[in-house]
C-alpha positions as a Python dict, from the first residue, in 0.01 Angstrom:
ca = {
    (1, 'M'): (0, 0, 0),
    (2, 'S'): (159, 344, -15),
    (3, 'D'): (481, 428, 166),
    (4, 'A'): (288, 658, 401),
    (5, 'A'): (62, 377, 515),
    (6, 'Q'): (342, 127, 573),
    (7, 'P'): (451, 46, 926),
    (8, 'T'): (785, 168, 1035),
    (9, 'A'): (1087, -55, 1104),
    (10, 'A'): (1048, 28, 1473),
    (11, 'E'): (684, -88, 1465),
    (12, 'V'): (782, -418, 1308),
    (13, 'R'): (1050, -461, 1577),
    (14, 'A'): (796, -386, 1853),
    (15, 'A'): (555, -643, 1708),
    (16, 'A'): (842, -897, 1709),
    (17, 'E'): (921, -825, 2067),
    (18, 'A'): (544, -865, 2149),
    (19, 'V'): (559, -1212, 2001),
    (20, 'K'): (866, -1303, 2219),
    (21, 'T'): (685, -1181, 2530),
    (22, 'A'): (368, -1374, 2439),
    (23, 'L'): (581, -1687, 2389),
    (24, 'D'): (729, -1653, 2732),
    (25, 'R'): (386, -1605, 2887),
    (26, 'H'): (241, -1900, 2703),
    (27, 'L'): (526, -2128, 2815),
    (28, 'A'): (490, -2005, 3175),
    (29, 'A'): (117, -2072, 3166),
    (30, 'V'): (173, -2422, 3025),
    (31, 'E'): (442, -2509, 3286),
    (32, 'G'): (209, -2387, 3564),
    (33, 'R'): (-120, -2520, 3436),
    (34, 'S'): (-370, -2637, 3700),
    (35, 'G'): (-551, -2887, 3482),
    (36, 'E'): (-638, -2992, 3131),
    (37, 'D'): (-865, -2691, 3067),
    (38, 'D'): (-673, -2427, 3255),
    (39, 'P'): (-819, -2089, 3149),
    (40, 'A'): (-479, -1924, 3188),
    (41, 'V'): (-334, -2146, 2921),
    (42, 'S'): (-621, -2068, 2689),
    (43, 'E'): (-583, -1690, 2748),
    (44, 'A'): (-205, -1712, 2688),
    (45, 'F'): (-265, -1910, 2368),
    (46, 'N'): (-506, -1646, 2240),
    (47, 'Q'): (-257, -1364, 2329),
    (48, 'L'): (14, -1551, 2146),
    (49, 'A'): (-209, -1602, 1844),
    (50, 'A'): (-300, -1229, 1832),
    (51, 'A'): (61, -1121, 1865),
    (52, 'A'): (179, -1359, 1590),
    (53, 'E'): (-93, -1238, 1364),
    (54, 'A'): (-8, -874, 1424),
    (55, 'Y'): (362, -938, 1363),
    (56, 'D'): (291, -1134, 1044),
    (57, 'E'): (79, -847, 914),
    (58, 'V'): (327, -564, 972),
    (59, 'L'): (622, -775, 849),
    (60, 'Y'): (444, -831, 523),
    (61, 'D'): (335, -468, 494),
    (62, 'R'): (686, -338, 559),
    (63, 'Y'): (909, -599, 401),
    (64, 'D'): (680, -814, 182),
    (65, 'E'): (780, -1118, 391),
    (66, 'V'): (578, -1370, 590),
    (67, 'T'): (653, -1592, 888),
    (68, 'P'): (713, -1970, 850),
    (69, 'F'): (461, -2061, 1115),
    (70, 'E'): (85, -2022, 1155),
    (71, 'I'): (-96, -2003, 1485),
    (72, 'P'): (-479, -2020, 1472),
    (73, 'G'): (-644, -1697, 1578),
    (74, 'A'): (-857, -1673, 1893),
    (75, 'E'): (-1170, -1665, 1684),
    (76, 'D'): (-1081, -2012, 1539),
    (77, 'T'): (-1085, -2184, 1879),
    (78, 'L'): (-1348, -2263, 2140),
    (79, 'P'): (-1294, -2155, 2503),
    (80, 'P'): (-1262, -2422, 2775),
    (81, 'Y'): (-1588, -2603, 2841),
    (82, 'A'): (-1763, -2444, 3142),
    (83, 'G'): (-2109, -2614, 3112),
    (84, 'P'): (-2264, -2864, 3357),
    (85, 'E'): (-2078, -3182, 3434),
    (86, 'E'): (-2399, -3381, 3417),
    (87, 'P'): (-2616, -3197, 3159),
    (88, 'N'): (-2988, -3261, 3151),
    (89, 'A'): (-3040, -3120, 2802),
    (90, 'V'): (-2853, -3106, 2476),
    (91, 'S'): (-2886, -2879, 2178),
    (92, 'V'): (-2750, -2968, 1832),
    (93, 'L'): (-2675, -2673, 1600),
    (94, 'I'): (-2610, -2751, 1236),
    (95, 'R'): (-2517, -2532, 947),
    (96, 'R'): (-2474, -2664, 591),
    (97, 'D'): (-2393, -2439, 295),
    (98, 'Y'): (-2485, -2526, -62),
    (99, 'T'): (-2429, -2370, -400),
    (100, 'V'): (-2716, -2385, -652),
    (101, 'A'): (-2507, -2553, -923),
    (102, 'E'): (-2796, -2662, -1148),
    (103, 'P'): (-3096, -2425, -1121),
    (104, 'Q'): (-3298, -2609, -1378),
    (105, 'R'): (-3258, -2941, -1200),
    (106, 'L'): (-3360, -2772, -874),
    (107, 'L'): (-3672, -2623, -1032),
    (108, 'A'): (-3766, -2952, -1198),
    (109, 'Q'): (-3745, -3147, -873),
    (110, 'A'): (-3948, -2888, -687),
    (111, 'Q'): (-4212, -2878, -960),
    (112, 'R'): (-4234, -3259, -955),
    (113, 'V'): (-4298, -3256, -571),
    (114, 'E'): (-4551, -2977, -607),
    (115, 'A'): (-4741, -3155, -882),
    (116, 'A'): (-4757, -3478, -692),
    (117, 'E'): (-4882, -3294, -377),
    (118, 'Y'): (-5167, -3105, -550),
    (119, 'E'): (-5259, -3407, -759),
    (120, 'D'): (-5331, -3586, -432),
    (121, 'I'): (-5569, -3310, -320),
    (122, 'G'): (-5719, -3244, -658),
    (123, 'G'): (-5578, -2887, -698),
    (124, 'D'): (-5356, -2714, -949),
    (125, 'G'): (-5100, -2571, -707),
    (126, 'N'): (-4983, -2209, -687),
    (127, 'G'): (-4672, -2228, -898),
    (128, 'A'): (-4436, -2174, -610),
    (129, 'G'): (-4189, -2416, -769),
    (130, 'A'): (-4147, -2180, -1069),
    (131, 'T'): (-3889, -1964, -882),
    (132, 'L'): (-3566, -2065, -711),
    (133, 'P'): (-3667, -1940, -363),
    (134, 'G'): (-4000, -2112, -403),
    (135, 'A'): (-3832, -2434, -521),
    (136, 'L'): (-3598, -2434, -221),
    (137, 'G'): (-3896, -2384, 10),
    (138, 'I'): (-4071, -2681, -151),
    (139, 'L'): (-3775, -2919, -133),
    (140, 'F'): (-3659, -2832, 217),
    (141, 'G'): (-4024, -2859, 336),
    (142, 'E'): (-4068, -3198, 176),
    (143, 'F'): (-3734, -3362, 266),
    (144, 'E'): (-3542, -3393, 591),
    (145, 'P'): (-3209, -3192, 600),
    (146, 'D'): (-3013, -3521, 621),
    (147, 'E'): (-3186, -3650, 309),
    (148, 'I'): (-3110, -3325, 126),
    (149, 'A'): (-2745, -3367, 233),
    (150, 'S'): (-2721, -3722, 102),
    (151, 'R'): (-2906, -3648, -222),
    (152, 'H'): (-2791, -3290, -288),
    (153, 'K'): (-2669, -3369, -640),
    (154, 'E'): (-3020, -3485, -734),
    (155, 'F'): (-3151, -3147, -640),
    (156, 'G'): (-2888, -2954, -833),
    (157, 'L'): (-2695, -2849, -524),
    (158, 'E'): (-2322, -2854, -453),
    (159, 'E'): (-2197, -2899, -96),
    (160, 'G'): (-2001, -2622, 77),
    (161, 'D'): (-1873, -2594, 429),
    (162, 'S'): (-2069, -2747, 714),
    (163, 'T'): (-2045, -2756, 1093),
    (164, 'L'): (-2222, -2926, 1377),
    (165, 'W'): (-2206, -2797, 1741),
    (166, 'V'): (-2329, -2989, 2045),
    (167, 'T'): (-2410, -2774, 2349),
    (168, 'A'): (-2502, -2885, 2700),
    (169, 'T'): (-2733, -2718, 2954),
    (170, 'D'): (-2886, -2789, 3287),
    (171, 'E'): (-3245, -2733, 3170),
    (172, 'A'): (-3422, -2768, 2834),
    (173, 'P'): (-3561, -2434, 2705),
    (174, 'E'): (-3928, -2360, 2717),
    (175, 'A'): (-4125, -2443, 2406),
    (176, 'G'): (-4092, -2157, 2154),
    (177, 'E'): (-3839, -1978, 2368),
    (178, 'W'): (-3567, -1933, 2107),
    (179, 'L'): (-3759, -1967, 1782),
    (180, 'E'): (-3735, -1594, 1696),
    (181, 'A'): (-3354, -1594, 1712),
    (182, 'P'): (-3236, -1955, 1725),
    (183, 'F'): (-2862, -1890, 1679),
    (184, 'E'): (-2801, -1573, 1873),
    (185, 'Q'): (-2769, -1706, 2226),
    (186, 'V'): (-2512, -1988, 2187),
    (187, 'D'): (-2261, -1983, 2474),
    (188, 'P'): (-1927, -2113, 2336),
    (189, 'Q'): (-1835, -2232, 2689),
    (190, 'Q'): (-2124, -2477, 2674),
    (191, 'V'): (-2012, -2639, 2349),
    (192, 'V'): (-1925, -2997, 2424),
    (193, 'C'): (-1784, -3077, 2076),
    (194, 'R'): (-1793, -2952, 1720),
    (195, 'F'): (-1740, -3122, 1379),
    (196, 'D'): (-1640, -2920, 1076),
    (197, 'V'): (-1627, -3017, 706),
    (198, 'S'): (-1462, -2792, 455),
    (199, 'A'): (-1277, -2814, 126),
    (200, 'V'): (-979, -2646, 293),
    (201, 'F'): (-920, -2967, 488),
    (202, 'D'): (-923, -3161, 164),
    (203, 'D'): (-643, -2940, 29),
    (204, 'E'): (-426, -3040, 324),
    (205, 'D'): (-464, -3404, 230),
    (206, 'D'): (-370, -3370, -138),
    (207, 'D'): (-40, -3558, -86),
    (208, 'E'): (-226, -3858, 56),
    (209, 'D'): (-470, -3863, -237),
    (210, 'D'): (-177, -3906, -477),
    (211, 'L'): (-43, -4218, -308),
    (212, 'E'): (-51, -4544, -500),
    (213, 'F'): (-23, -4897, -366),
    (214, 'V'): (85, -5190, -576),
    (215, 'E'): (-138, -5494, -560),
    (216, 'D'): (33, -5830, -631),
    (217, 'T'): (-184, -6017, -880),
    (218, 'G'): (67, -6293, -951),
    (219, 'D'): (169, -6231, -1311),
    (220, 'V'): (126, -5856, -1335),
    (221, 'D'): (174, -5580, -1076),
    (222, 'E'): (-130, -5354, -1097),
    (223, 'A'): (-123, -5001, -952),
    (224, 'V'): (-432, -4924, -748),
    (225, 'D'): (-524, -4558, -683),
    (226, 'V'): (-624, -4490, -324),
    (227, 'D'): (-870, -4211, -266),
    (228, 'D'): (-932, -4100, 89),
    (229, 'A'): (-1312, -4054, 97),
    (230, 'E'): (-1335, -3982, 462),
    (231, 'D'): (-1438, -3627, 561),
    (232, 'A'): (-1127, -3443, 675),
    (233, 'G'): (-1321, -3221, 931),
    (234, 'R'): (-1451, -3516, 1126),
}
């Protein structure tokens, strides 16, 4: 960053003062909270997060230094639940990301499925499995998403991040109502819970993965590696 674009020392000082003010407001909101999901506390938290992020940014730009703390930004949190207390309908939204790690394996699996299908009906197929988009369409049309997730390596896929959101509503939507844009009308305040899986959580548990326990076998002490296989986002 050029000197002309750098924040001034006064701007850094002002950002630091904004953090102090946000800290005071957050503490006051916590001390005066009206319940477990007090919106005032949530708002103060988001303001503190924004102030801390702004201070960290100008501090780095001006002095090439960072703060020793990290506060999640407002976009990383859900607002307090404001949906019905006794919901009559539930929607489950799932996103799973994959990398096509082995294209040839993916193509081979799709072509095998395609050949079996058209053999049953006495046809030759249309060669959709010869391209990666076509192969993906065949496999995801043939297998349930949960089966793809459990067998992803067989299909040449590598797992990425995934998330599952559960939302609650008073009434179930009409048939076909949201099919044109299924993910555009999600109200964060109706999210009952969410479960995230990501490699970034695994990085936080590296120290635990290196632990070793000693198993007493009588004559020889044998070191047993312990690998935490449980998803860190759940």
